[in-house]
């Protein structure tokens, strides 16, 4: 948990930075529109964005609830978030970027998954069929550094670090602990207006449930181990002595090409990655292994003409994954010399690619911003996003396919000399596909999770979002700072009588 001393330290640091540079909402929006390299993991390209020192810090309280959700997501979430981000020149030769986020909250009425990733991922998850509350907290930290160009060459490095905790507050009580980090060195070379970049990264992720406890004794409680689609094995008191960990190693690379002129900024990136994830339980029991391949591309274009900024973002990503499933036998070995007994599992059967996942996502975003000097005064834009997912289990064969097209219109405008911002967005979402074919629809997992989730996948919906932000200058110990207060909310309604509501309050500092 983040205590008051840590929060006070973060506020003091943010206030100190605010004394060095003054910004407001309009200027922050313009700088965010012009950024390109800092939206990628290529740290070496940061200085190519040629941005001034700036950042933002805020606290957020959020409440979300409704009937438009999947079973393993829960029906209500309350959360508190602290966020800080800054881009800074360091001395004469370096540029730095840092981002920190702390998120803490509680989800209600969640079931069938005690891990962080219930969907389109490793099928060897576990959970209870009894709905309960889950507390979560996550720390996310990003730090990046880059040199200025020396003979056209820039070098940079970036680290992304995440820790998390997901705790179930009802018997059987699990606690999933997460540690994840990513290391990304990079190089760029600039020749006239063109910049070429290469980065490679290593990412390690470990999630672990060390044990499961109960407060009351109930011999009828079952605990389930899933292996893909409707296949889930429930054992009475199966939580007793349960332990499992998921450890993945991911290697990836990114190629990029950018163009920079006084009126045009264009950046294209191509990415490729491979992940291998090991799963182990008590006595090193292995239900299987999970592999994932990822291919992606993105393009950012920023056109600055007079008082207008046009930004176009295009991205596409394809993920192909599969899981090998093992059948293992527990082997007991007695050492006559020491009198000790050891246990280990031996693999007797290997089902290659028994569970398969295919994901595709493509998006197009356009935004026009009207500026006055170095500040955005108004903007309007549109976004289209298309995604599909396919989960398949072999022997016996079961399959789930779904797809969705989201179309969003957005706009915002400043009032009262830029002190007040009003912003709105409207989204229409169409279900393009929602098919399921199970070899056995009578299993408890099928009846409790997969079939009820089809109402979510087949729904078409409208969503409206509205936010109002007001900036307030405050002097703290003779230091002039610029704070803001933001109130926002959205409402979603589907054509099959489902809905979702969200409301939140943000208090922040621009620096």
Coordinates of C-alpha atoms in Angstrom, one line a residue:
X1 CA 0.0 0.0 0.0
X2 CA 1.1 3.6 -0.7
X3 CA 1.3 5.4 2.7
X4 CA 0.8 9.2 3.3
X5 CA 4.6 9.8 3.4
X6 CA 5.1 8.5 -0.1
X7 CA 2.1 10.5 -1.4
X8 CA 3.4 13.7 0.3
X9 CA 6.8 13.1 -1.3
X10 CA 5.3 12.7 -4.7
X11 CA 3.2 15.8 -4.4
X12 CA 6.3 17.8 -3.2
X13 CA 8.4 16.6 -6.1
X14 CA 5.7 17.4 -8.6
X15 CA 5.2 20.9 -7.1
X16 CA 9.0 21.6 -7.3
X17 CA 9.0 20.7 -11.0
X18 CA 6.0 23.0 -11.6
X19 CA 8.2 25.9 -10.5
X20 CA 10.6 25.3 -13.3
X21 CA 8.1 25.4 -16.2
X22 CA 4.5 26.6 -16.4
X23 CA 2.0 24.9 -18.7
X24 CA -1.7 24.8 -18.9
X25 CA -4.3 22.3 -20.3
X26 CA -4.1 23.7 -23.9
X27 CA -0.3 23.6 -24.1
X28 CA -0.2 20.1 -22.7
X29 CA -2.7 19.0 -25.3
X30 CA -0.6 20.5 -28.1
X31 CA 2.6 18.8 -26.8
X32 CA 0.8 15.5 -26.6
X33 CA -0.4 15.8 -30.2
X34 CA 3.2 16.5 -31.4
X35 CA 4.8 13.6 -29.5
X36 CA 5.7 10.5 -31.6
X37 CA 8.8 8.7 -30.4
X38 CA 7.8 8.7 -26.7
X39 CA 4.7 6.8 -27.6
X40 CA 7.0 3.9 -28.7
X41 CA 9.5 1.9 -26.7
X42 CA 12.4 3.3 -28.7
X43 CA 14.0 5.5 -26.1
X44 CA 16.8 6.6 -28.4
X45 CA 14.3 8.6 -30.5
X46 CA 13.1 10.8 -27.7
X47 CA 15.3 13.8 -28.5
X48 CA 13.9 13.7 -32.1
X49 CA 10.6 14.9 -30.8
X50 CA 12.2 18.2 -29.9
X51 CA 9.8 18.9 -27.0
X52 CA 10.3 21.3 -24.1
X53 CA 10.3 20.0 -20.5
X54 CA 6.8 19.2 -19.4
X55 CA 4.7 16.7 -17.4
X56 CA 1.5 16.1 -15.5
X57 CA 0.6 14.5 -12.1
X58 CA -2.9 13.5 -10.9
X59 CA -5.0 11.5 -8.5
X60 CA -8.2 9.8 -9.7
X61 CA -11.2 8.2 -7.9
X62 CA -13.3 6.0 -10.2
X63 CA -16.5 4.0 -9.9
X64 CA -17.9 1.6 -12.5
X65 CA -20.8 -0.8 -12.4
X66 CA -23.4 -2.4 -14.7
X67 CA -24.6 -5.6 -16.3
X68 CA -22.5 -5.3 -19.5
X69 CA -19.5 -7.4 -18.4
X70 CA -18.1 -10.9 -18.6
X71 CA -18.4 -13.4 -15.7
X72 CA -14.7 -13.3 -14.9
X73 CA -14.6 -9.5 -14.8
X74 CA -17.0 -8.8 -12.0
X75 CA -20.0 -6.4 -12.0
X76 CA -18.5 -3.4 -10.1
X77 CA -15.1 -1.8 -9.6
X78 CA -14.0 1.0 -7.3
X79 CA -10.5 2.3 -7.8
X80 CA -8.0 4.9 -6.8
X81 CA -5.1 5.9 -9.2
X82 CA -2.0 8.1 -8.8
X83 CA -0.3 9.0 -12.1
X84 CA 2.9 11.0 -12.8
X85 CA 4.6 11.6 -16.2
X86 CA 7.4 13.9 -17.3
X87 CA 9.7 14.6 -20.3
X88 CA 12.9 16.3 -19.3
X89 CA 16.2 17.4 -20.8
X90 CA 19.1 16.4 -18.5
X91 CA 22.2 18.6 -18.8
X92 CA 23.6 19.2 -22.3
X93 CA 23.7 15.6 -23.6
X94 CA 20.8 13.6 -22.3
X95 CA 17.0 13.5 -22.4
X96 CA 14.9 11.6 -19.9
X97 CA 11.3 10.3 -19.7
X98 CA 9.6 8.9 -16.6
X99 CA 6.1 7.6 -15.8
X100 CA 4.7 6.2 -12.6
X101 CA 1.2 4.8 -11.9
X102 CA -0.2 3.3 -8.8
X103 CA -3.7 1.7 -9.0
X104 CA -5.6 0.3 -6.1
X105 CA -9.2 -0.9 -6.0
X106 CA -11.8 -3.6 -5.4
X107 CA -13.9 -5.7 -7.8
X108 CA -17.2 -7.3 -6.7
X109 CA -19.0 -10.5 -7.9
X110 CA -16.0 -11.9 -9.7
X111 CA -15.5 -15.7 -10.1
X112 CA -13.8 -18.5 -12.0
X113 CA -10.4 -16.8 -12.3
X114 CA -7.8 -16.0 -9.5
X115 CA -5.2 -14.7 -12.0
X116 CA -4.7 -11.4 -13.8
X117 CA -5.4 -12.7 -17.4
X118 CA -8.7 -14.6 -17.8
X119 CA -9.1 -14.1 -21.6
X120 CA -7.3 -15.0 -24.8
X121 CA -4.2 -16.1 -23.0
X122 CA -2.7 -19.1 -21.1
X123 CA -5.6 -21.6 -20.7
X124 CA -4.1 -23.2 -17.5
X125 CA -5.8 -20.9 -15.0
X126 CA -7.6 -21.7 -11.8
X127 CA -10.5 -20.3 -9.7
X128 CA -13.6 -20.9 -7.6
X129 CA -17.1 -20.9 -8.9
X130 CA -18.3 -18.9 -5.9
X131 CA -18.5 -15.2 -6.7
X132 CA -16.6 -12.9 -4.4
X133 CA -14.7 -9.6 -3.9
X134 CA -11.2 -9.1 -5.1
X135 CA -8.8 -6.4 -4.0
X136 CA -6.1 -5.4 -6.4
X137 CA -3.1 -3.0 -6.5
X138 CA -0.5 -2.4 -9.2
X139 CA 2.6 -0.4 -9.5
X140 CA 3.8 0.6 -13.0
X141 CA 7.1 2.4 -13.6
X142 CA 8.7 3.4 -16.8
X143 CA 12.1 5.1 -17.1
X144 CA 13.9 6.0 -20.3
X145 CA 17.0 7.9 -21.3
X146 CA 18.5 9.1 -24.6
X147 CA 21.5 10.9 -25.8
X148 CA 21.6 13.9 -28.1
X149 CA 22.7 13.0 -31.7
X150 CA 26.4 12.5 -32.1
X151 CA 27.4 12.2 -35.8
X152 CA 23.7 11.4 -36.4
X153 CA 23.6 8.5 -33.9
X154 CA 21.5 8.5 -30.7
X155 CA 21.6 5.7 -28.1
X156 CA 18.9 5.0 -25.6
X157 CA 17.5 2.6 -23.1
X158 CA 14.2 2.0 -21.4
X159 CA 12.9 -0.1 -18.5
X160 CA 9.3 -0.9 -17.8
X161 CA 8.6 -2.4 -14.3
X162 CA 5.3 -3.7 -12.9
X163 CA 4.3 -5.4 -9.6
X164 CA 0.8 -6.4 -8.7
X165 CA -1.3 -8.2 -6.2
X166 CA -4.8 -9.7 -6.7
X167 CA -6.4 -11.0 -3.5
X168 CA -9.7 -12.9 -3.2
X169 CA -11.7 -11.9 0.0
X170 CA -13.9 -15.0 0.2
X171 CA -13.2 -18.6 0.8
X172 CA -11.3 -20.1 -0.9
X173 CA -8.9 -17.1 -0.4
X174 CA -6.2 -16.8 -3.0
X175 CA -3.5 -14.2 -3.5
X176 CA -1.9 -13.8 -6.9
X177 CA 1.4 -11.9 -6.9
X178 CA 2.9 -10.4 -10.1
X179 CA 6.4 -9.2 -11.1
X180 CA 7.0 -8.1 -14.6
X181 CA 9.9 -6.1 -16.2
X182 CA 11.0 -5.2 -19.7
X183 CA 14.4 -4.0 -20.8
X184 CA 14.7 -2.2 -24.2
X185 CA 18.0 -0.8 -25.6
X186 CA 17.8 1.1 -28.9
X187 CA 19.8 3.0 -31.5
X188 CA 18.7 5.6 -34.1
X189 CA 20.6 7.2 -37.0
X190 CA 19.5 10.5 -38.6
X191 CA 20.4 11.4 -42.1
X192 CA 19.0 14.9 -43.1
X193 CA 15.2 14.6 -42.4
X194 CA 15.1 10.9 -42.0
X195 CA 15.6 8.8 -38.9
X196 CA 16.1 5.1 -38.8
X197 CA 15.8 3.1 -35.6
X198 CA 16.3 -0.4 -34.2
X199 CA 15.4 -1.7 -30.7
X200 CA 15.3 -5.1 -29.1
X201 CA 13.8 -6.1 -25.8
X202 CA 13.6 -8.9 -23.2
X203 CA 10.5 -9.1 -21.0
X204 CA 10.0 -11.4 -18.1
X205 CA 6.7 -12.0 -16.3
X206 CA 6.1 -14.1 -13.2
X207 CA 2.7 -14.5 -11.6
X208 CA 2.4 -16.8 -8.6
X209 CA -0.3 -18.1 -6.2
X210 CA 1.8 -19.5 -3.3
X211 CA -1.1 -21.0 -1.5
X212 CA -4.9 -20.8 -0.8
X213 CA -6.4 -20.4 2.6
X214 CA -9.9 -20.7 4.1
X215 CA -11.4 -19.0 7.2
X216 CA -14.3 -21.5 7.6
X217 CA -14.2 -25.2 7.1
X218 CA -16.5 -26.3 4.3
X219 CA -15.9 -29.7 2.8
X220 CA -18.2 -29.0 -0.1
X221 CA -16.1 -26.1 -1.7
X222 CA -14.6 -27.0 -5.1
X223 CA -11.6 -25.5 -6.7
X224 CA -11.2 -25.7 -10.5
X225 CA -8.3 -26.1 -12.8
X226 CA -9.0 -25.0 -16.4
X227 CA -7.3 -26.2 -19.6
X228 CA -9.1 -24.3 -22.4
X229 CA -12.7 -23.7 -23.5
X230 CA -15.2 -25.8 -21.4
X231 CA -12.6 -28.1 -20.0
X232 CA -12.3 -27.5 -16.3
X233 CA -11.7 -30.0 -13.5
X234 CA -13.2 -29.3 -10.1
X235 CA -12.0 -31.0 -7.0
X236 CA -13.6 -30.8 -3.6
X237 CA -11.1 -29.1 -1.3
X238 CA -8.8 -28.9 -4.3
X239 CA -7.4 -25.6 -3.0
X240 CA -5.7 -27.5 -0.2
X241 CA -1.9 -27.6 -0.9
X242 CA -2.5 -25.7 -4.2
X243 CA 0.4 -23.7 -5.6
X244 CA 1.0 -22.5 -9.2
X245 CA 3.2 -20.1 -11.0
X246 CA 3.4 -18.8 -14.5
X247 CA 6.8 -17.6 -15.8
X248 CA 7.2 -16.2 -19.3
X249 CA 10.2 -15.0 -21.3
X250 CA 9.5 -12.7 -24.2
X251 CA 11.9 -11.5 -26.9
X252 CA 11.0 -8.9 -29.4
X253 CA 12.4 -6.3 -31.9
X254 CA 11.2 -3.1 -33.5
X255 CA 12.2 -1.4 -36.7
X256 CA 11.3 2.3 -37.2
X257 CA 11.6 5.0 -39.9
X258 CA 10.7 8.6 -39.2
X259 CA 10.5 11.8 -41.2
X260 CA 10.8 15.3 -39.6
X261 CA 10.2 18.7 -41.3
X262 CA 8.9 21.9 -39.8
X263 CA 5.3 21.0 -40.9
X264 CA 5.4 17.2 -41.0
X265 CA 6.3 14.4 -38.6
X266 CA 5.8 10.8 -39.7
X267 CA 6.9 7.7 -37.8
X268 CA 6.4 4.1 -38.9
X269 CA 7.2 1.1 -36.7
X270 CA 7.2 -2.7 -37.3
X271 CA 7.4 -5.1 -34.4
X272 CA 7.9 -8.9 -33.9
X273 CA 8.0 -10.9 -30.7
X274 CA 7.9 -14.4 -29.3
X275 CA 6.9 -15.6 -25.8
X276 CA 7.3 -18.9 -24.0
X277 CA 5.5 -19.4 -20.8
X278 CA 6.1 -22.2 -18.3
X279 CA 3.5 -23.3 -15.7
X280 CA 4.5 -25.1 -12.6
X281 CA 2.6 -26.4 -9.5
X282 CA 3.3 -28.4 -6.4
X283 CA 6.3 -30.9 -6.9
X284 CA 7.0 -29.0 -10.2
X285 CA 3.8 -30.3 -11.8
X286 CA 3.4 -29.0 -15.3
X287 CA 0.0 -28.9 -17.0
X288 CA 1.6 -27.7 -20.2
X289 CA 3.5 -24.8 -21.9
X290 CA 2.2 -21.7 -23.7
X291 CA 3.7 -20.0 -26.7
X292 CA 2.8 -16.8 -28.4
X293 CA 3.9 -15.0 -31.6
X294 CA 3.2 -11.3 -32.2
X295 CA 3.4 -9.2 -35.4
X296 CA 2.5 -5.6 -35.5
X297 CA 2.8 -2.3 -37.4
X298 CA 1.9 1.3 -36.6
X299 CA 2.1 4.7 -38.3
X300 CA 1.9 8.1 -36.7
X301 CA 1.5 11.2 -38.9
X302 CA 1.4 14.8 -37.6
X303 CA 0.8 17.7 -40.0
X304 CA 1.2 21.2 -38.6
X305 CA -0.2 23.9 -40.9
X306 CA -0.7 27.4 -39.5
X307 CA -3.0 27.2 -36.6
X308 CA -4.1 23.6 -37.3
X309 CA -2.7 20.3 -36.3
X310 CA -3.8 17.1 -38.1
X311 CA -2.8 13.8 -36.5
X312 CA -3.5 10.4 -38.0
X313 CA -2.7 7.1 -36.2
X314 CA -2.9 3.7 -37.8
X315 CA -2.1 0.4 -36.1
X316 CA -2.5 -3.3 -36.6
X317 CA -1.5 -6.3 -34.6
X318 CA -1.8 -10.1 -35.1
X319 CA -1.2 -12.6 -32.3
X320 CA -1.0 -16.3 -32.8
X321 CA -0.6 -18.6 -29.7
X322 CA -1.0 -22.1 -28.7
X323 CA -0.6 -24.4 -25.6
X324 CA 0.8 -27.8 -25.4
X325 CA -1.0 -29.9 -22.8
X326 CA 0.8 -32.6 -20.7
X327 CA -0.4 -35.7 -18.9
X328 CA 1.8 -36.4 -16.0
X329 CA 2.3 -39.1 -13.3
X330 CA 3.5 -38.4 -9.8
X331 CA 6.6 -40.4 -9.0
X332 CA 7.6 -41.1 -5.4
X333 CA 11.3 -42.0 -4.7
X334 CA 12.5 -43.3 -1.4
X335 CA 16.1 -42.9 -0.4
X336 CA 17.1 -45.8 1.8
X337 CA 20.3 -44.1 2.9
X338 CA 18.7 -41.0 4.3
X339 CA 15.1 -42.2 4.8
X340 CA 13.8 -39.2 2.8
X341 CA 11.1 -39.4 0.2
X342 CA 11.0 -37.1 -2.8
X343 CA 8.2 -36.4 -5.3
X344 CA 8.3 -35.3 -8.9
X345 CA 6.1 -35.5 -12.0
X346 CA 7.0 -37.3 -15.2
X347 CA 5.3 -36.5 -18.5
X348 CA 3.6 -39.5 -20.1
X349 CA 1.7 -37.8 -22.9
X350 CA 2.1 -34.5 -24.8
X351 CA -0.9 -33.0 -26.7
X352 CA 0.8 -30.6 -29.2
X353 CA -1.0 -27.3 -29.8
X354 CA -4.2 -28.6 -28.1
X355 CA -5.4 -25.1 -27.3
X356 CA -5.0 -22.3 -29.9
X357 CA -5.6 -18.5 -29.8
X358 CA -5.7 -16.1 -32.8
X359 CA -6.2 -12.4 -32.2
X360 CA -6.3 -9.5 -34.7
X361 CA -6.8 -5.8 -34.0
X362 CA -6.7 -2.8 -36.3
X363 CA -7.4 0.9 -35.6
X364 CA -7.5 4.2 -37.3
X365 CA -7.6 7.5 -35.5
X366 CA -7.8 11.1 -36.9
X367 CA -7.9 14.3 -34.8
X368 CA -7.9 17.9 -35.9
X369 CA -6.7 20.4 -33.4
X370 CA -7.1 24.2 -33.6
X371 CA -4.3 26.1 -31.9
X372 CA -3.6 29.7 -30.7
X373 CA 0.1 30.1 -30.4
X374 CA 1.3 27.0 -28.5
X375 CA -2.1 26.0 -27.1
X376 CA -4.9 23.9 -28.4
X377 CA -8.2 25.7 -28.2
X378 CA -10.5 23.1 -29.7
X379 CA -10.3 19.7 -31.3
X380 CA -12.5 17.1 -33.1
X381 CA -11.8 13.6 -34.3
X382 CA -12.9 10.1 -35.1
X383 CA -11.7 6.6 -34.4
X384 CA -12.5 3.2 -35.9
X385 CA -11.3 0.0 -34.2
X386 CA -11.8 -3.6 -35.4
X387 CA -10.9 -6.7 -33.5
X388 CA -11.5 -10.4 -33.7
X389 CA -10.6 -13.3 -31.4
X390 CA -10.7 -17.1 -31.9
X391 CA -10.2 -19.7 -29.2
X392 CA -10.0 -23.3 -30.2
X393 CA -9.5 -26.6 -28.3
X394 CA -8.7 -29.9 -30.0
X395 CA -9.6 -33.5 -29.1
X396 CA -12.4 -32.9 -28.4
X397 CA -12.9 -29.9 -30.6
X398 CA -14.6 -26.7 -29.2
X399 CA -14.4 -23.2 -30.6
X400 CA -15.3 -19.7 -29.7
X401 CA -15.1 -16.8 -32.2
X402 CA -16.1 -13.2 -31.7
X403 CA -15.4 -9.8 -33.3
X404 CA -16.3 -6.2 -32.8
X405 CA -16.2 -2.9 -34.7
X406 CA -16.1 0.3 -32.7
X407 CA -16.7 3.8 -34.2
X408 CA -16.2 6.9 -32.1
X409 CA -16.6 10.6 -32.7
X410 CA -14.9 13.0 -30.2
X411 CA -14.6 16.7 -29.6
X412 CA -13.5 19.3 -27.1
X413 CA -13.3 23.0 -26.6
X414 CA -11.8 25.6 -24.2
X415 CA -13.8 28.3 -22.5
X416 CA -13.1 31.2 -20.1
X417 CA -9.7 32.0 -21.7
X418 CA -8.6 28.3 -21.6
X419 CA -9.4 27.7 -17.9
X420 CA -12.4 25.5 -18.6
X421 CA -12.4 22.5 -21.0
X422 CA -15.6 20.6 -22.0
X423 CA -15.1 17.3 -23.9
X424 CA -17.4 14.7 -25.2
X425 CA -17.3 11.4 -27.2
X426 CA -19.9 9.1 -28.7
X427 CA -19.3 5.5 -29.6
X428 CA -21.3 2.9 -31.5
X429 CA -20.1 -0.7 -31.3
X430 CA -21.3 -3.5 -33.6
X431 CA -20.8 -7.1 -32.9
X432 CA -19.5 -8.6 -36.2
X433 CA -19.2 -12.2 -35.0
X434 CA -20.3 -14.2 -31.9
X435 CA -20.2 -18.0 -32.5
X436 CA -19.6 -20.8 -30.1
X437 CA -19.5 -24.6 -30.7
X438 CA -18.8 -26.8 -27.6
X439 CA -18.2 -30.5 -27.6
X440 CA -20.0 -30.6 -24.2
X441 CA -22.3 -27.7 -23.2
X442 CA -23.3 -29.4 -19.9
X443 CA -20.0 -28.8 -18.0
X444 CA -20.2 -26.3 -15.1
X445 CA -17.7 -24.0 -16.7
X446 CA -19.7 -23.9 -20.0
X447 CA -22.9 -23.2 -18.2
X448 CA -21.5 -20.7 -15.8
X449 CA -18.9 -18.8 -17.9
X450 CA -18.8 -19.5 -21.7
X451 CA -22.5 -19.5 -22.5
X452 CA -23.5 -16.5 -20.3
X453 CA -20.6 -14.5 -21.9
X454 CA -22.2 -14.8 -25.3
X455 CA -24.7 -12.1 -24.3
X456 CA -21.7 -9.8 -24.0
X457 CA -20.1 -10.8 -27.3
X458 CA -23.3 -10.5 -29.4
X459 CA -24.4 -7.1 -28.0
X460 CA -24.4 -3.9 -30.1
X461 CA -24.2 -0.8 -28.0
X462 CA -24.1 3.0 -27.7
X463 CA -21.7 4.8 -25.3
X464 CA -21.6 8.4 -24.4
X465 CA -18.8 10.2 -22.5
X466 CA -18.7 13.7 -21.1
X467 CA -16.0 15.4 -19.1
X468 CA -15.4 18.9 -17.7
X469 CA -12.0 20.2 -16.6
X470 CA -11.2 23.4 -14.8
X471 CA -7.7 24.7 -14.1
X472 CA -6.9 26.5 -10.9
X473 CA -3.7 28.6 -10.2
X474 CA -2.5 28.0 -6.6
X475 CA 0.6 29.5 -4.8
X476 CA 2.3 27.1 -2.5
X477 CA 5.1 28.6 -0.4
X478 CA 5.5 31.4 -3.0
X479 CA 5.7 28.9 -5.8
X480 CA 3.1 29.4 -8.5
X481 CA 1.5 26.1 -9.5
X482 CA -1.3 25.2 -11.9
X483 CA -3.8 22.6 -10.7
X484 CA -6.9 21.2 -12.4
X485 CA -10.1 19.4 -11.4
X486 CA -11.8 17.0 -13.8
X487 CA -15.2 15.4 -13.5
X488 CA -16.2 12.8 -16.0
X489 CA -18.8 10.1 -16.6
X490 CA -20.0 7.7 -19.3
X491 CA -23.1 5.6 -19.9
X492 CA -23.4 2.5 -22.1
X493 CA -26.6 0.8 -23.3
X494 CA -26.9 -2.3 -25.4
X495 CA -29.6 -3.7 -27.7
X496 CA -30.1 -6.7 -25.4
X497 CA -30.9 -4.6 -22.3
X498 CA -27.5 -4.5 -20.7
X499 CA -25.8 -1.3 -19.4
X500 CA -22.7 0.1 -17.8
X501 CA -22.1 3.3 -15.9
X502 CA -18.8 5.0 -14.9
X503 CA -18.1 8.2 -13.0
X504 CA -14.8 9.7 -11.8
X505 CA -13.0 12.6 -10.3
X506 CA -9.4 13.7 -11.1
X507 CA -7.4 16.3 -9.2
X508 CA -4.0 17.0 -10.8
X509 CA -1.0 19.3 -11.4
X510 CA 0.5 20.5 -14.7
X511 CA 4.2 21.1 -14.7

